[in-house]
Coordinates of C-alpha atoms in Angstrom, one line a residue:
X1 CA -13.2 -31.1 -19.9
X2 CA -11.8 -33.5 -22.7
X3 CA -11.8 -37.3 -22.4
X4 CA -13.5 -37.4 -19.3
X5 CA -16.5 -39.4 -19.0
X6 CA -18.5 -39.6 -15.8
X7 CA -21.5 -41.9 -14.7
X8 CA -24.2 -41.3 -11.7
X9 CA -25.0 -44.4 -9.6
X10 CA -28.2 -44.7 -8.4
X11 CA -27.2 -44.0 -4.7
X12 CA -27.3 -40.1 -5.4
X13 CA -28.2 -38.6 -8.9
X14 CA -28.5 -35.4 -7.6
X15 CA -24.8 -35.1 -6.0
X16 CA -23.8 -36.4 -9.4
X17 CA -25.3 -33.5 -11.4
X18 CA -24.1 -30.6 -9.1
X19 CA -20.4 -32.0 -9.5
X20 CA -21.4 -32.8 -13.6
X21 CA -22.9 -29.0 -13.1
X22 CA -19.7 -27.4 -11.9
X23 CA -17.3 -29.2 -14.4
X24 CA -19.8 -27.8 -17.5
X25 CA -20.5 -31.2 -18.5
X26 CA -23.7 -33.6 -18.3
X27 CA -23.7 -36.9 -16.5
X28 CA -22.8 -39.9 -19.4
X29 CA -25.4 -41.9 -20.0
X30 CA -26.1 -45.3 -18.5
X31 CA -28.8 -47.6 -17.8
X32 CA -29.0 -48.9 -14.6
X33 CA -31.7 -51.0 -13.8
X34 CA -33.1 -54.6 -12.2
X35 CA -34.7 -57.9 -13.5
X36 CA -37.7 -59.5 -11.8
X37 CA -35.3 -61.6 -9.8
X38 CA -33.6 -58.9 -7.7
X39 CA -30.1 -59.0 -9.9
X40 CA -28.7 -55.6 -11.0
X41 CA -28.2 -55.0 -14.6
X42 CA -25.8 -51.9 -15.8
X43 CA -25.4 -51.4 -19.6
X44 CA -23.0 -48.0 -20.1
X45 CA -24.2 -46.3 -23.2
X46 CA -21.4 -44.7 -24.7
X47 CA -18.3 -45.5 -25.5
X48 CA -15.3 -45.2 -23.0
X49 CA -12.4 -46.5 -25.0
X50 CA -9.0 -44.4 -23.9
X51 CA -11.2 -42.0 -21.3
X52 CA -10.9 -41.1 -17.7
X53 CA -14.0 -42.7 -16.3
X54 CA -15.6 -40.8 -12.6
X55 CA -18.0 -42.9 -11.4
X56 CA -20.1 -41.4 -8.6
X57 CA -21.3 -43.7 -6.2
X58 CA -22.2 -43.2 -2.5
X59 CA -23.6 -45.2 0.4
X60 CA -27.4 -44.7 0.9
X61 CA -30.4 -46.7 2.5
X62 CA -30.0 -49.3 -0.3
X63 CA -26.4 -49.8 0.3
X64 CA -25.6 -53.4 -0.4
X65 CA -27.4 -52.9 -4.2
X66 CA -25.8 -49.8 -4.6
X67 CA -22.1 -51.4 -4.1
X68 CA -23.1 -54.8 -6.1
X69 CA -24.2 -51.8 -8.8
X70 CA -21.0 -49.9 -8.5
X71 CA -18.8 -53.0 -9.0
X72 CA -20.6 -54.1 -11.7
X73 CA -20.2 -50.2 -13.3
X74 CA -16.7 -50.7 -13.3
X75 CA -16.5 -54.2 -14.6
X76 CA -18.3 -53.2 -17.8
X77 CA -16.2 -49.7 -18.4
X78 CA -13.0 -51.8 -17.4
X79 CA -14.2 -54.2 -20.4
X80 CA -14.7 -51.3 -22.2
X81 CA -11.0 -50.4 -22.3
X82 CA -11.3 -47.3 -20.0
X83 CA -7.9 -45.7 -19.6
X84 CA -8.7 -45.6 -16.3
X85 CA -11.6 -45.7 -13.6
X86 CA -11.6 -43.5 -10.4
X87 CA -14.8 -44.6 -8.2
X88 CA -15.9 -41.1 -6.3
X89 CA -17.2 -42.3 -2.9
X90 CA -18.7 -39.2 -0.8
X91 CA -19.6 -41.5 2.0
X92 CA -17.7 -45.0 1.8
X93 CA -19.9 -48.1 3.0
X94 CA -19.2 -50.1 6.0
X95 CA -17.2 -47.4 7.0
X96 CA -17.4 -48.4 10.7
X97 CA -16.7 -51.8 9.9
X98 CA -13.1 -51.1 9.6
X99 CA -11.5 -53.3 13.0
X100 CA -12.6 -56.7 14.0
X101 CA -14.9 -56.5 17.1
X102 CA -15.2 -59.9 18.7
X103 CA -12.9 -63.4 17.4
X104 CA -14.8 -64.4 14.9
X105 CA -15.7 -60.9 13.5
X106 CA -14.8 -59.7 9.8
X107 CA -13.1 -56.1 9.0
X108 CA -15.9 -55.7 6.2
X109 CA -14.6 -52.4 5.0
X110 CA -11.3 -54.1 4.0
X111 CA -13.3 -56.9 2.2
X112 CA -15.0 -53.5 0.1
X113 CA -11.9 -52.4 -0.7
X114 CA -10.6 -56.0 -2.0
X115 CA -13.8 -56.0 -4.4
X116 CA -13.3 -52.9 -5.5
X117 CA -9.4 -53.3 -6.9
X118 CA -10.5 -56.7 -8.5
X119 CA -13.4 -55.1 -10.2
X120 CA -10.8 -53.0 -11.4
X121 CA -10.6 -49.2 -10.2
X122 CA -7.6 -47.4 -10.3
X123 CA -8.2 -44.8 -8.0
X124 CA -10.6 -43.9 -5.1
X125 CA -12.1 -40.0 -4.0
X126 CA -13.9 -40.6 -0.7
X127 CA -14.6 -37.4 2.2
X128 CA -13.7 -38.1 5.7
X129 CA -13.5 -41.7 6.1
X130 CA -14.4 -42.5 9.5
X131 CA -10.8 -44.1 10.0
X132 CA -8.3 -42.9 7.8
X133 CA -5.7 -46.0 8.3
X134 CA -8.5 -47.7 6.2
X135 CA -6.7 -45.9 3.5
X136 CA -4.1 -48.9 4.3
X137 CA -6.6 -51.3 2.8
X138 CA -6.4 -50.5 -0.8
X139 CA -3.8 -51.3 -3.0
X140 CA -4.7 -48.5 -5.2
X141 CA -4.4 -44.6 -4.2
X142 CA -6.8 -43.1 -2.3
X143 CA -7.8 -39.0 -1.8
X144 CA -9.5 -38.9 1.7
X145 CA -11.0 -35.3 0.9
X146 CA -11.8 -33.1 4.5
X147 CA -15.2 -31.4 4.7
X148 CA -13.6 -29.5 7.6
X149 CA -12.4 -26.3 5.4
X150 CA -16.2 -26.7 4.3
X151 CA -17.4 -26.4 7.9
X152 CA -15.4 -24.1 9.0
X153 CA -16.2 -21.5 6.6
X154 CA -19.9 -22.3 7.2
X155 CA -19.4 -21.4 10.5
X156 CA -17.6 -18.2 10.4
X157 CA -20.3 -16.8 8.0
X158 CA -23.5 -18.0 10.1
X159 CA -22.4 -18.0 13.2
X160 CA -22.2 -14.4 14.8
X161 CA -20.4 -14.7 17.9
X162 CA -18.2 -18.1 16.7
X163 CA -15.0 -16.7 18.2
X164 CA -16.4 -17.5 21.6
X165 CA -17.4 -21.2 20.7
X166 CA -16.1 -24.0 21.9
X167 CA -15.4 -27.4 20.0
X168 CA -16.5 -30.3 21.5
X169 CA -16.1 -34.2 21.1
X170 CA -18.7 -36.2 22.0
X171 CA -16.5 -39.3 22.2
X172 CA -12.9 -39.6 23.0
X173 CA -12.4 -41.0 19.7
X174 CA -13.0 -38.2 17.8
X175 CA -10.6 -35.6 19.8
X176 CA -8.3 -35.4 16.7
X177 CA -10.9 -34.2 14.7
X178 CA -12.1 -31.7 17.2
X179 CA -8.5 -30.5 17.3
X180 CA -8.0 -29.8 14.0
X181 CA -11.6 -27.9 13.9
X182 CA -10.7 -25.9 16.8
X183 CA -7.3 -25.2 15.5
X184 CA -8.8 -23.8 12.4
X185 CA -10.8 -21.6 14.0
X186 CA -8.7 -20.9 17.0
X187 CA -11.1 -21.0 19.9
X188 CA -11.1 -23.7 22.8
X189 CA -12.0 -27.4 22.7
X190 CA -13.9 -29.8 25.2
X191 CA -14.3 -33.8 25.4
X192 CA -17.2 -35.5 26.6
X193 CA -16.9 -39.0 27.5
X194 CA -19.9 -41.7 28.8
X195 CA -19.0 -44.5 31.1
X196 CA -20.9 -47.3 33.4
X197 CA -21.0 -46.3 36.7
X198 CA -18.3 -47.9 38.6
X199 CA -19.3 -50.7 41.4
X200 CA -17.1 -50.4 44.6
X201 CA -15.2 -53.8 43.7
X202 CA -14.5 -52.0 40.4
X203 CA -13.2 -49.1 42.3
X204 CA -11.1 -51.2 45.0
X205 CA -9.8 -53.2 42.3
X206 CA -8.4 -50.6 40.3
X207 CA -6.7 -48.8 42.6
X208 CA -5.6 -52.5 43.8
X209 CA -4.2 -53.2 40.2
X210 CA -2.4 -49.9 39.5
X211 CA 1.3 -50.0 38.9
X212 CA 1.6 -46.9 41.5
X213 CA -0.7 -48.2 44.6
X214 CA 0.4 -52.3 44.0
X215 CA 0.4 -53.8 47.2
X216 CA 3.3 -56.7 45.8
X217 CA 5.5 -53.1 45.2
X218 CA 8.5 -54.5 45.8
X219 CA 10.9 -52.6 48.5
X220 CA 14.1 -52.5 45.9
X221 CA 12.7 -50.5 43.5
X222 CA 10.9 -53.3 41.4
X223 CA 7.4 -52.7 39.6
X224 CA 6.2 -55.5 41.4
X225 CA 5.9 -59.6 40.9
X226 CA 5.3 -61.1 37.4
X227 CA 2.7 -64.1 37.1
X228 CA 5.7 -66.5 37.4
X229 CA 6.9 -65.5 40.4
X230 CA 3.6 -65.2 42.4
X231 CA 2.5 -68.7 40.9
X232 CA 5.9 -70.1 42.4
X233 CA 4.6 -68.2 46.0
X234 CA 1.1 -69.9 46.1
X235 CA 3.5 -73.3 45.4
X236 CA 5.0 -72.6 48.2
X237 CA 2.6 -71.6 50.3
X238 CA -0.7 -73.5 49.2
X239 CA 0.2 -76.6 51.2
X240 CA 0.9 -75.6 54.3
X241 CA -2.6 -73.8 54.8
X242 CA -5.0 -76.0 56.3
X243 CA -8.7 -74.2 58.0
X244 CA -6.7 -70.5 58.1
X245 CA -3.8 -72.6 60.2
X246 CA -0.3 -72.8 59.6
X247 CA 1.2 -76.5 58.8
X248 CA 4.7 -77.7 59.3
X249 CA 6.5 -77.2 56.1
X250 CA 9.4 -79.5 54.1
X251 CA 12.5 -77.4 55.7
X252 CA 10.9 -77.1 59.0
X253 CA 9.5 -73.7 58.9
X254 CA 6.1 -72.3 60.4
X255 CA 3.9 -70.1 58.5
X256 CA 0.9 -68.4 59.8
X257 CA -1.3 -67.5 57.4
X258 CA -4.4 -65.7 58.0
X259 CA -7.0 -64.4 55.7
X260 CA -10.2 -62.7 56.3
X261 CA -13.0 -62.3 53.8
X262 CA -14.4 -59.4 53.3
X263 CA -17.7 -58.0 51.8
X264 CA -15.6 -56.7 48.7
X265 CA -13.5 -58.5 46.3
X266 CA -11.0 -61.3 47.3
X267 CA -9.8 -62.1 50.8
X268 CA -6.8 -60.4 52.5
X269 CA -3.9 -62.7 52.9
X270 CA -1.3 -61.9 56.3
X271 CA 1.8 -63.6 56.2
X272 CA 3.4 -63.1 60.1
X273 CA 6.9 -64.8 58.9
X274 CA 8.7 -65.2 55.8
X275 CA 9.5 -68.3 53.9
X276 CA 12.1 -67.4 51.8
X277 CA 14.0 -64.8 50.4
X278 CA 11.8 -64.5 48.1
X279 CA 9.1 -63.3 50.5
X280 CA 11.5 -61.2 52.2
X281 CA 11.6 -58.9 49.6
X282 CA 8.1 -58.7 49.1
X283 CA 6.6 -55.5 51.1
X284 CA 3.2 -57.4 52.7
X285 CA 1.9 -55.7 55.3
X286 CA 1.0 -57.7 58.9
X287 CA -2.2 -55.8 59.7
X288 CA -5.8 -56.9 58.4
X289 CA -7.6 -54.5 56.6
X290 CA -11.2 -54.0 57.8
X291 CA -14.0 -55.7 56.0
X292 CA -15.3 -52.6 53.0
X293 CA -18.7 -51.5 53.1
X294 CA -20.1 -51.8 49.6
X295 CA -22.6 -48.8 50.4
X296 CA -19.6 -46.7 51.2
X297 CA -17.4 -44.4 49.2
X298 CA -14.7 -44.6 51.1
X299 CA -11.8 -47.1 51.6
X300 CA -9.0 -48.0 53.5
X301 CA -6.6 -49.9 51.6
X302 CA -3.9 -50.3 53.9
X303 CA -1.4 -49.8 50.9
X304 CA 2.5 -49.8 51.6
X305 CA 3.6 -45.4 51.2
X306 CA 4.9 -44.6 47.7
X307 CA 7.6 -42.1 47.7
X308 CA 5.9 -40.2 44.7
X309 CA 2.0 -39.7 47.0
X310 CA 4.1 -36.5 48.7
X311 CA 4.5 -34.7 45.3
X312 CA 0.8 -35.5 45.0
X313 CA 0.4 -32.5 47.4
X314 CA 1.9 -30.2 46.5
X315 CA 0.4 -30.2 42.5
X316 CA -2.5 -28.1 41.1
X317 CA -4.3 -27.7 38.0
X318 CA -6.6 -25.0 37.3
X319 CA -7.9 -26.7 34.3
X320 CA -8.8 -29.6 36.5
X321 CA -12.1 -27.4 37.8
X322 CA -13.4 -27.4 34.3
X323 CA -15.1 -30.8 35.2
X324 CA -18.7 -31.4 35.0
X325 CA -20.3 -34.3 36.0
X326 CA -23.5 -35.6 35.3
X327 CA -26.0 -38.9 35.8
X328 CA -27.2 -40.8 32.1
X329 CA -30.3 -43.1 32.9
X330 CA -32.1 -44.0 29.9
X331 CA -29.5 -41.8 27.6
X332 CA -31.0 -38.7 29.3
X333 CA -29.2 -36.3 32.2
X334 CA -30.9 -36.5 35.6
X335 CA -30.3 -34.5 38.6
X336 CA -28.5 -35.6 41.4
X337 CA -30.9 -36.0 43.1
X338 CA -32.7 -39.0 41.0
X339 CA -33.5 -42.4 42.4
X340 CA -30.5 -44.8 41.2
X341 CA -31.2 -47.8 39.6
X342 CA -30.9 -50.9 41.6
X343 CA -27.8 -52.9 40.7
X344 CA -28.1 -56.7 38.9
X345 CA -27.3 -59.1 41.1
X346 CA -25.0 -61.8 39.7
X347 CA -25.2 -65.4 39.9
X348 CA -23.2 -67.6 41.4
X349 CA -22.4 -69.4 38.1
X350 CA -21.6 -65.6 36.4
X351 CA -19.1 -65.3 39.2
X352 CA -15.7 -65.8 37.1
X353 CA -13.8 -66.5 40.6
X354 CA -16.5 -69.4 41.3
X355 CA -14.7 -72.6 42.6
X356 CA -11.4 -71.2 43.6
X357 CA -10.2 -71.4 46.8
X358 CA -9.5 -68.1 48.4
X359 CA -5.9 -68.2 48.5
X360 CA -5.4 -68.8 44.5
X361 CA -8.0 -65.6 43.7
X362 CA -6.6 -63.4 46.3
X363 CA -2.9 -63.6 45.2
X364 CA -3.2 -63.8 41.6
X365 CA -5.8 -60.7 41.8
X366 CA -2.7 -59.1 43.0
X367 CA -1.1 -59.2 39.2
X368 CA -3.9 -59.6 37.2
X369 CA -7.3 -58.2 36.4
X370 CA -10.2 -59.6 34.2
X371 CA -8.1 -59.7 31.4
X372 CA -9.8 -59.7 27.8
X373 CA -8.7 -62.2 25.2
X374 CA -8.5 -59.2 22.6
X375 CA -6.0 -57.3 25.4
X376 CA -6.9 -54.6 28.3
X377 CA -8.4 -55.3 31.3
X378 CA -11.9 -54.8 30.0
X379 CA -14.4 -55.7 27.0
X380 CA -12.8 -53.9 24.4
X381 CA -16.2 -53.2 22.6
X382 CA -17.0 -51.0 25.8
X383 CA -13.5 -48.8 25.0
X384 CA -14.1 -48.6 21.5
X385 CA -14.5 -44.8 22.0
X386 CA -15.4 -44.6 18.1
X387 CA -18.2 -46.7 18.2
X388 CA -21.4 -45.0 20.1
X389 CA -22.4 -47.1 23.4
X390 CA -25.6 -48.1 24.5
X391 CA -26.3 -44.7 26.5
X392 CA -30.2 -45.6 26.1
X393 CA -30.1 -49.4 28.4
X394 CA -31.6 -49.5 31.4
X395 CA -28.7 -48.9 32.9
X396 CA -27.2 -46.0 34.7
X397 CA -24.0 -44.2 33.2
X398 CA -21.4 -41.6 34.1
X399 CA -21.2 -38.9 31.5
X400 CA -18.3 -36.0 32.5
X401 CA -17.4 -32.7 30.1
X402 CA -13.7 -32.2 30.4
X403 CA -13.7 -28.4 29.5
X404 CA -15.4 -25.0 30.2
X405 CA -18.3 -24.2 27.8
X406 CA -20.4 -22.0 30.6
X407 CA -22.2 -19.1 28.3
X408 CA -20.6 -20.6 25.3
X409 CA -21.6 -22.2 21.8
X410 CA -21.0 -25.5 22.0
X411 CA -20.5 -27.2 18.0
X412 CA -20.4 -30.7 19.1
X413 CA -18.3 -32.4 16.1
X414 CA -18.2 -35.9 14.5
X415 CA -17.6 -37.6 11.4
X416 CA -21.0 -39.1 11.0
X417 CA -24.5 -38.4 12.6
X418 CA -26.2 -42.1 13.0
X419 CA -28.3 -42.7 16.0
X420 CA -29.3 -40.1 18.2
X421 CA -28.2 -41.1 21.8
X422 CA -25.1 -39.7 21.8
X423 CA -26.2 -36.6 20.3
X424 CA -28.7 -35.7 22.8
X425 CA -27.0 -36.9 26.0
X426 CA -24.5 -34.7 25.0
X427 CA -26.0 -32.1 24.1
X428 CA -28.3 -32.4 27.2
X429 CA -25.1 -32.1 29.6
X430 CA -23.8 -29.3 28.4
X431 CA -26.7 -27.1 28.8
X432 CA -28.4 -28.5 31.9
X433 CA -25.6 -29.4 33.6
X434 CA -22.1 -27.3 32.1
X435 CA -24.6 -23.9 31.2
X436 CA -23.9 -23.8 27.3
X437 CA -25.9 -21.3 25.4
X438 CA -26.7 -23.1 22.1
X439 CA -25.4 -26.4 20.6
X440 CA -24.8 -27.4 17.0
X441 CA -24.5 -30.6 16.0
X442 CA -21.9 -30.7 13.1
X443 CA -20.9 -34.2 10.8
X444 CA -20.1 -34.6 7.5
X445 CA -22.1 -37.6 6.5
X446 CA -26.0 -37.1 8.0
X447 CA -26.6 -40.6 7.9
X448 CA -29.9 -40.5 10.1
X449 CA -30.3 -44.5 10.2
X450 CA -34.1 -44.8 11.7
X451 CA -36.0 -42.1 13.7
X452 CA -32.5 -40.0 14.3
X453 CA -33.6 -37.0 12.6
X454 CA -37.2 -36.5 14.1
X455 CA -35.4 -37.5 17.4
X456 CA -33.0 -34.8 17.3
X457 CA -35.6 -32.1 15.7
X458 CA -37.4 -33.1 18.9
X459 CA -34.5 -32.3 21.4
X460 CA -34.9 -28.6 23.0
X461 CA -31.4 -28.8 23.8
X462 CA -30.0 -29.1 20.2
X463 CA -30.5 -25.3 18.6
X464 CA -29.1 -26.6 14.8
X465 CA -27.9 -29.7 12.5
X466 CA -25.3 -29.0 10.4
X467 CA -24.2 -31.8 7.9
X468 CA -23.1 -32.4 3.9
X469 CA -24.8 -33.6 1.0
X470 CA -22.6 -36.7 1.0
X471 CA -25.3 -38.9 1.9
X472 CA -28.6 -38.7 0.2
X473 CA -31.6 -37.5 2.5
X474 CA -34.9 -38.9 1.8
X475 CA -37.2 -35.5 0.7
X476 CA -39.6 -36.4 3.2
X477 CA -36.8 -36.1 6.1
X478 CA -35.7 -32.8 4.4
X479 CA -39.1 -30.8 4.3
X480 CA -39.7 -32.2 8.2
X481 CA -36.9 -30.5 9.4
X482 CA -36.1 -27.0 10.7
X483 CA -33.1 -27.4 11.9
X484 CA -31.3 -29.1 9.6
X485 CA -28.8 -27.6 7.6
X486 CA -27.1 -29.4 4.5
X487 CA -24.0 -28.0 2.9
X488 CA -23.0 -28.3 -1.0
X489 CA -20.0 -31.0 -0.9
X490 CA -20.1 -30.6 -4.7
X491 CA -17.6 -28.2 -5.2
X492 CA -14.7 -30.1 -2.8
X493 CA -15.7 -33.4 -5.3
X494 CA -15.9 -31.1 -8.7
X495 CA -12.5 -29.6 -7.6
X496 CA -10.5 -33.2 -6.8
X497 CA -12.2 -35.1 -10.2
X498 CA -10.5 -31.8 -12.3
X499 CA -7.2 -31.7 -10.7
X500 CA -7.1 -35.7 -10.7
X501 CA -8.0 -35.9 -14.3
X502 CA -4.9 -33.2 -15.4
X503 CA -2.3 -34.8 -12.8
X504 CA -2.4 -31.7 -10.4
X505 CA -1.6 -31.4 -7.2
X506 CA -5.0 -31.6 -4.6
X507 CA -3.0 -30.4 -1.3
X508 CA -4.8 -26.9 -2.0
X509 CA -8.2 -29.0 -1.2
X510 CA -7.4 -29.2 2.2
X511 CA -6.3 -25.5 2.8
X512 CA -8.6 -23.3 4.8
X513 CA -9.4 -20.2 3.0
X514 CA -11.6 -17.2 4.2

C-alpha cells in the first residue's frame, strides 16, 4: 500500500511482522530504547509527512511501559506531520477497570483513552473490548473488531461433532457473548453462576423483602408502605412501648404491642388493636411467628396470602429441570457429603443493627435490607458479573449450571483468560456433576497471569485451551503447553488496516463465513 507506514511497539513484534507480511510490506524503522534511569526513548527512523501511520502496540506483561511507549510514538508521529495516526491495540490495556467499583476508585480505562486522545491519536482499532461501552470513552472513532468469526471457523474445522456441543458462559456477565456464538453455530447455550452459600438469615430476609411476599403489603392493592409511612408509624408506636407492654396514648387509646425475639433476624411485631386509619390499612397478622431454628431449612413465615400464589401451582417448565447444583470449596467441586465449612461468627461490634432497639430494627427491616451506598442490596463487587469472584477462598460457595450438557461437548467462552479459578471450577462442574464429555476453554485474549496456564494444563477436566495471539505469550510457556491452541488474528487486523486506509467499510469483518 502506498503512503502507509506501519510501526511496531515493543509489546508484540511478531504480530506486527505477520500483519505486514499479509499486506506485502515491512515494518517501518523506529528506534525504541530505555535510558539508564528507566525512561523510554523513541526515534522515528523514516519520514511520516502526509502518511497514514499505524502503530501496533498491544498489552503485555510490561503494560505500563507499553502505554508510555505508545504515547511517545504517537506524539513523535504527530510532530512529524503525519496525515492520520491509528493505534492498533489488539488487547486494550486496563480494559477490566472500565467502571468505578468503590467511592474512591478510578475509571482507569477512561484515563487511558484520554491520554491517547491528548497524545494525538486519530483512530483506534482493537479486538473484543472487555466492555463494549468503553468506546464511549473516546472522542475519536473506535473499531472494536470481533474474534468470534475466527473462533467459529476453528470450531467447525477442528471439532468433528461440534453440532452436539453447548456454548457455556462461566459467569452471567458473558451471556451476551455466549449467545452470539451459539447463534452463529446454531447450537444450545448454558449459563454457570457461582455465589456464596446463603445463610438462613439471608434466606429469611430475602423472603420478607420481596414485593410479592411483603408482610406490609396493602390490602388495597398497593405494593406496600414506604419508608416515610413506616417512620410515621414508629413515631406513633414507639412512645407507647415500655418493656413490651402497652401504655396510655394521648388520645385515650390503648395499644398492646408484644414482640418476641426469634433466633434469627429481627423481632416479630404483633399489633392487636388499631391506632389510626393508617394502621387499619396494613394487613398485619395477629399471630406471632414461632422462633425459627438456624439449623433448619424449612420456615413458617405466617405471611398473608397473595392472589398470584395460586398460579404457581399450575405453572410447570421442563427447562427448569435442567439445573445442576454443586458445592465449591477452595475453588474445587466437592461431593454432597463433604463436611461443610464452619460459618464465621460475627461479633456484636460488626452487627450493623447493634445498639438499635428491637422495635426500630423490626419495622425498618420490612422496608429495606442492607442497602449499599452505591445502590442495590449487597456489595456491588460481589454482584459484578464481569469480574471473577475469589472462589478459592475458604468460604464455601454454590455453583449452578442452567442448561443441559450431559454427554455433550462444552465450549466455555469468555473474552480473556487471566486467572484459572473460575475456568477450572466451571470445567469440574460440567464434567463431574453435569456429565459433559469434553471441555474446551475458549477466549480471545490469553493473558495467563501468574501460574494460570500451568494450572489449567494440570486440570484433567480441561481438554483444550483456545486463544488468539492478541496478547504475547512467552515462548517458555508455549513449549510447555500441550493443550494450548493459538489462532492467528493477523488476517483480521491486516484487512482492517487496509480497509481503513482506503476508506472502505469494515462491516464485512463482522460476518461469518464457512
